[in-house]
């Protein structure tokens, strides 16, 4: 049950990001829910492989490369989901930071 609640909260965050961050667009609330699902699946299946392969770079950058991995997951999601668009890299970085922080806070509250 907490997984569904977390998913819905992430969809709300994505929907709000689309309204307040220029360069990010979502066609509707249903699309935001699909984006949250696809982003969650990308983080479950793709992100661990990329994190493992980029471990030396992450160590050299003291973990800052993880931000680029998160941005990459957003771009993968934008590629897979129709109605979710990212216009530029800066918007993707801002959206990635907001999603990461709010997901962390949601995790703290629910756990």
Coordinates of N, CA and C in Angstrom, one line a residue:
X1 N 0.8 -1.2 0.0 CA 0.0 0.0 0.0 C 0.9 1.3 0.0
X2 N 2.0 1.2 0.7 CA 2.9 2.4 0.7 C 3.5 2.6 -0.6
X3 N 3.7 1.6 -1.4 CA 4.3 1.7 -2.7 C 3.3 2.5 -3.6
X4 N 2.0 2.3 -3.5 CA 1.0 3.0 -4.3 C 1.0 4.5 -3.9
X5 N 1.0 4.7 -2.6 CA 1.0 6.0 -2.0 C 2.2 6.8 -2.5
X6 N 3.4 6.2 -2.4 CA 4.6 6.8 -2.9 C 4.6 7.1 -4.4
X7 N 4.0 6.2 -5.1 CA 3.9 6.4 -6.6 C 3.0 7.6 -6.9
X8 N 1.9 7.7 -6.2 CA 0.9 8.8 -6.4 C 1.6 10.1 -6.0
X9 N 2.3 10.1 -4.9 CA 3.0 11.4 -4.5 C 4.1 11.8 -5.5
X10 N 4.8 10.8 -6.0 CA 5.8 11.1 -7.1 C 5.1 11.7 -8.3
X11 N 3.9 11.1 -8.7 CA 3.2 11.6 -9.8 C 2.8 13.1 -9.6
X12 N 2.3 13.4 -8.4 CA 1.9 14.8 -8.1 C 3.1 15.7 -8.2
X13 N 4.3 15.2 -7.7 CA 5.5 16.0 -7.8 C 5.9 16.3 -9.2
X14 N 5.8 15.3 -10.0 CA 6.1 15.4 -11.5 C 5.2 16.4 -12.1
X15 N 3.9 16.3 -11.8 CA 2.9 17.2 -12.4 C 3.2 18.6 -11.9
X16 N 3.6 18.8 -10.7 CA 3.9 20.2 -10.2 C 5.2 20.7 -10.9
X17 N 6.1 19.8 -11.1 CA 7.4 20.2 -11.7 C 7.1 20.7 -13.1
X18 N 6.2 20.0 -13.8 CA 5.8 20.4 -15.2 C 5.2 21.8 -15.2
X19 N 4.5 22.2 -14.1 CA 3.9 23.5 -14.1 C 4.9 24.6 -13.7
X20 N 5.9 24.3 -12.9 CA 6.7 25.3 -12.3 C 8.1 25.4 -12.9
X21 N 8.6 24.3 -13.5 CA 9.9 24.3 -14.0 C 9.8 24.5 -15.5
X22 N 10.3 25.6 -16.1 CA 10.2 25.8 -17.5 C 11.1 24.8 -18.2
X23 N 10.6 24.3 -19.3 CA 11.3 23.3 -20.1 C 10.9 21.9 -19.8
X24 N 10.0 21.7 -18.9 CA 9.5 20.3 -18.6 C 8.0 20.4 -18.8
X25 N 7.4 19.5 -19.6 CA 6.0 19.5 -19.9 C 5.4 18.1 -19.8
X26 N 4.3 18.0 -19.2 CA 3.5 16.8 -19.0 C 2.1 17.1 -19.5
X27 N 1.6 16.2 -20.4 CA 0.3 16.5 -21.0 C -0.9 16.4 -20.1
X28 N -0.8 15.7 -19.0 CA -1.9 15.6 -18.0 C -1.5 14.8 -16.8
X29 N -2.5 14.6 -15.9 CA -2.3 13.9 -14.7 C -2.0 12.4 -14.9
X30 N -2.8 11.9 -15.9 CA -2.5 10.5 -16.2 C -1.1 10.2 -16.8
X31 N -0.7 11.1 -17.6 CA 0.7 11.0 -18.1 C 1.7 11.1 -16.9
X32 N 1.4 12.0 -16.0 CA 2.3 12.1 -14.8 C 2.4 10.8 -14.0
X33 N 1.3 10.1 -13.9 CA 1.3 8.8 -13.2 C 2.1 7.8 -14.0
X34 N 1.9 7.8 -15.4 CA 2.7 6.9 -16.2 C 4.2 7.2 -16.1
X35 N 4.5 8.5 -16.1 CA 5.9 9.0 -15.9 C 6.5 8.5 -14.6
X36 N 5.7 8.6 -13.5 CA 6.2 8.1 -12.2 C 6.4 6.6 -12.2
X37 N 5.5 5.8 -12.9 CA 5.7 4.4 -13.0 C 7.0 4.0 -13.8
X38 N 7.1 4.6 -15.0 CA 8.3 4.3 -15.8 C 9.6 4.8 -15.2
X39 N 9.5 5.9 -14.5 CA 10.8 6.4 -13.8 C 11.1 5.4 -12.7
X40 N 10.1 5.0 -12.0 CA 10.4 4.0 -10.9 C 10.9 2.7 -11.4
X41 N 10.4 2.2 -12.6 CA 10.9 1.0 -13.2 C 12.3 1.2 -13.7
X42 N 12.6 2.4 -14.3 CA 13.9 2.6 -14.8 C 14.9 2.7 -13.6
X43 N 14.5 3.3 -12.5 CA 15.4 3.3 -11.3 C 15.6 1.9 -10.7
X44 N 14.6 1.0 -10.9 CA 14.8 -0.3 -10.3 C 15.7 -1.2 -11.2
X45 N 15.5 -1.1 -12.6 CA 16.2 -2.0 -13.5 C 17.4 -1.4 -14.1
X46 N 17.4 -0.2 -14.6 CA 18.5 0.3 -15.4 C 19.5 1.0 -14.5
X47 N 19.1 1.8 -13.5 CA 20.0 2.6 -12.7 C 21.1 1.8 -12.0
X48 N 20.8 0.6 -11.4 CA 21.8 -0.1 -10.7 C 23.0 -0.5 -11.6
X49 N 22.6 -0.9 -12.8 CA 23.6 -1.3 -13.8 C 24.5 -0.1 -14.1
X50 N 23.9 1.0 -14.4 CA 24.7 2.2 -14.8 C 25.5 2.7 -13.6
X51 N 24.9 2.6 -12.4 CA 25.7 3.0 -11.2 C 26.9 2.1 -11.0
X52 N 26.7 0.8 -11.2 CA 27.9 -0.1 -11.0 C 29.0 0.2 -12.0
X53 N 28.6 0.4 -13.3 CA 29.5 0.6 -14.4 C 30.3 1.9 -14.2
X54 N 29.6 2.9 -13.6 CA 30.2 4.2 -13.4 C 30.8 4.4 -12.0
X55 N 31.0 3.4 -11.3 CA 31.5 3.5 -9.9 C 32.8 4.3 -9.8
X56 N 33.8 4.0 -10.7 CA 35.0 4.8 -10.6 C 34.8 6.3 -10.8
X57 N 33.9 6.7 -11.7 CA 33.7 8.1 -12.0 C 32.9 8.7 -10.8
X58 N 32.0 7.9 -10.2 CA 31.3 8.4 -9.0 C 32.3 8.6 -7.8
X59 N 33.3 7.8 -7.7 CA 34.2 7.9 -6.6 C 35.1 9.2 -6.9
X60 N 35.5 9.4 -8.1 CA 36.3 10.5 -8.4 C 35.6 11.8 -8.3
X61 N 34.3 11.8 -8.5 CA 33.5 13.1 -8.4 C 32.8 13.2 -7.1
X62 N 33.1 12.3 -6.2 CA 32.5 12.3 -4.8 C 31.0 12.2 -4.9
X63 N 30.5 11.4 -5.8 CA 29.1 11.2 -5.9 C 28.3 12.1 -6.7
X64 N 28.9 13.2 -7.3 CA 28.2 14.1 -8.1 C 27.7 13.6 -9.4
X65 N 28.4 12.5 -9.9 CA 28.0 11.9 -11.1 C 26.6 11.2 -11.0
X66 N 26.2 10.9 -9.8 CA 24.9 10.4 -9.5 C 23.8 11.3 -10.0
X67 N 24.0 12.6 -9.9 CA 23.1 13.5 -10.5 C 22.9 13.4 -12.0
X68 N 24.0 13.1 -12.7 CA 23.9 12.9 -14.1 C 23.2 11.6 -14.4
X69 N 23.3 10.6 -13.6 CA 22.6 9.4 -13.8 C 21.1 9.6 -13.6
X70 N 20.7 10.4 -12.6 CA 19.3 10.7 -12.4 C 18.8 11.5 -13.6
X71 N 19.5 12.4 -14.1 CA 19.1 13.2 -15.3 C 18.9 12.2 -16.5
X72 N 19.8 11.3 -16.6 CA 19.7 10.3 -17.7 C 18.5 9.4 -17.5
X73 N 18.1 9.1 -16.3 CA 16.9 8.3 -16.1 C 15.6 9.1 -16.5
X74 N 15.7 10.5 -16.3 CA 14.6 11.3 -16.7 C 14.5 11.3 -18.3
X75 N 15.7 11.4 -18.9 CA 15.7 11.4 -20.4 C 15.2 10.1 -20.9
X76 N 15.5 9.0 -20.3 CA 15.0 7.7 -20.7 C 13.5 7.6 -20.6
X77 N 13.0 8.2 -19.5 CA 11.6 8.2 -19.3 C 10.9 9.1 -20.3
X78 N 11.5 10.3 -20.6 CA 10.9 11.1 -21.6 C 10.9 10.5 -23.0
X79 N 11.9 9.7 -23.3 CA 12.0 8.9 -24.5 C 10.8 7.9 -24.6
X80 N 10.5 7.2 -23.5 CA 9.6 6.1 -23.5 C 8.1 6.6 -23.4
X81 N 7.9 7.7 -22.7 CA 6.5 8.2 -22.5 C 6.1 9.3 -23.4
X82 N 5.1 9.1 -24.1 CA 4.5 10.2 -25.0 C 3.8 11.2 -24.1
X83 N 4.0 12.4 -24.3 CA 3.3 13.5 -23.5 C 4.2 14.0 -22.4
X84 N 5.4 13.5 -22.3 CA 6.4 14.0 -21.3 C 7.6 14.4 -22.1
X85 N 7.9 15.7 -22.0 CA 9.0 16.3 -22.7 C 10.0 17.1 -21.9
X86 N 11.2 17.0 -22.2 CA 12.3 17.8 -21.5 C 12.9 18.6 -22.6
X87 N 12.9 20.0 -22.4 CA 13.4 20.9 -23.5 C 14.9 21.1 -23.4
X88 N 15.5 21.1 -22.2 CA 16.9 21.4 -22.1 C 17.5 20.7 -20.9
X89 N 18.8 20.7 -20.9 CA 19.6 20.0 -19.8 C 19.4 20.6 -18.4
X90 N 19.4 21.9 -18.4 CA 19.2 22.6 -17.1 C 17.9 22.3 -16.5
X91 N 16.8 22.2 -17.3 CA 15.5 21.9 -16.7 C 15.5 20.4 -16.2
X92 N 16.2 19.6 -16.9 CA 16.3 18.2 -16.5 C 17.1 18.1 -15.1
X93 N 18.1 18.9 -15.0 CA 18.9 18.9 -13.7 C 18.0 19.3 -12.6
X94 N 17.3 20.4 -12.8 CA 16.4 21.0 -11.7 C 15.3 20.0 -11.4
X95 N 14.7 19.4 -12.4 CA 13.6 18.4 -12.1 C 14.2 17.2 -11.4
X96 N 15.4 16.8 -11.8 CA 16.0 15.6 -11.2 C 16.3 15.9 -9.7
X97 N 16.8 17.1 -9.4 CA 17.0 17.5 -8.0 C 15.8 17.5 -7.2
X98 N 14.7 18.1 -7.7 CA 13.4 18.2 -7.0 C 12.9 16.8 -6.8
X99 N 12.9 15.9 -7.8 CA 12.3 14.6 -7.7 C 13.2 13.8 -6.6
X100 N 14.5 13.9 -6.7 CA 15.3 13.2 -5.7 C 15.1 13.6 -4.3
X101 N 15.0 14.9 -4.1 CA 14.8 15.4 -2.7 C 13.4 15.0 -2.2
X102 N 12.4 15.2 -3.0 CA 11.0 14.9 -2.5 C 10.9 13.4 -2.4
X103 N 11.5 12.6 -3.2 CA 11.4 11.1 -3.0 C 12.1 10.7 -1.7
X104 N 13.2 11.4 -1.4 CA 13.9 11.1 -0.2 C 13.1 11.5 1.0
X105 N 12.4 12.6 1.0 CA 11.5 13.1 2.1 C 10.3 12.1 2.2
X106 N 9.8 11.7 1.1 CA 8.6 10.8 1.2 C 9.1 9.5 1.8
X107 N 10.3 9.0 1.4 CA 10.8 7.8 2.0 C 11.0 7.9 3.5
X108 N 11.5 9.1 4.0 CA 11.7 9.3 5.4 C 10.3 9.3 6.1
X109 N 9.3 9.9 5.5 CA 8.0 10.0 6.2 C 7.4 8.6 6.3
X110 N 7.4 7.9 5.2 CA 6.7 6.6 5.1 C 7.4 5.5 5.8
X111 N 8.7 5.6 6.0 CA 9.5 4.5 6.6 C 9.6 4.6 8.1

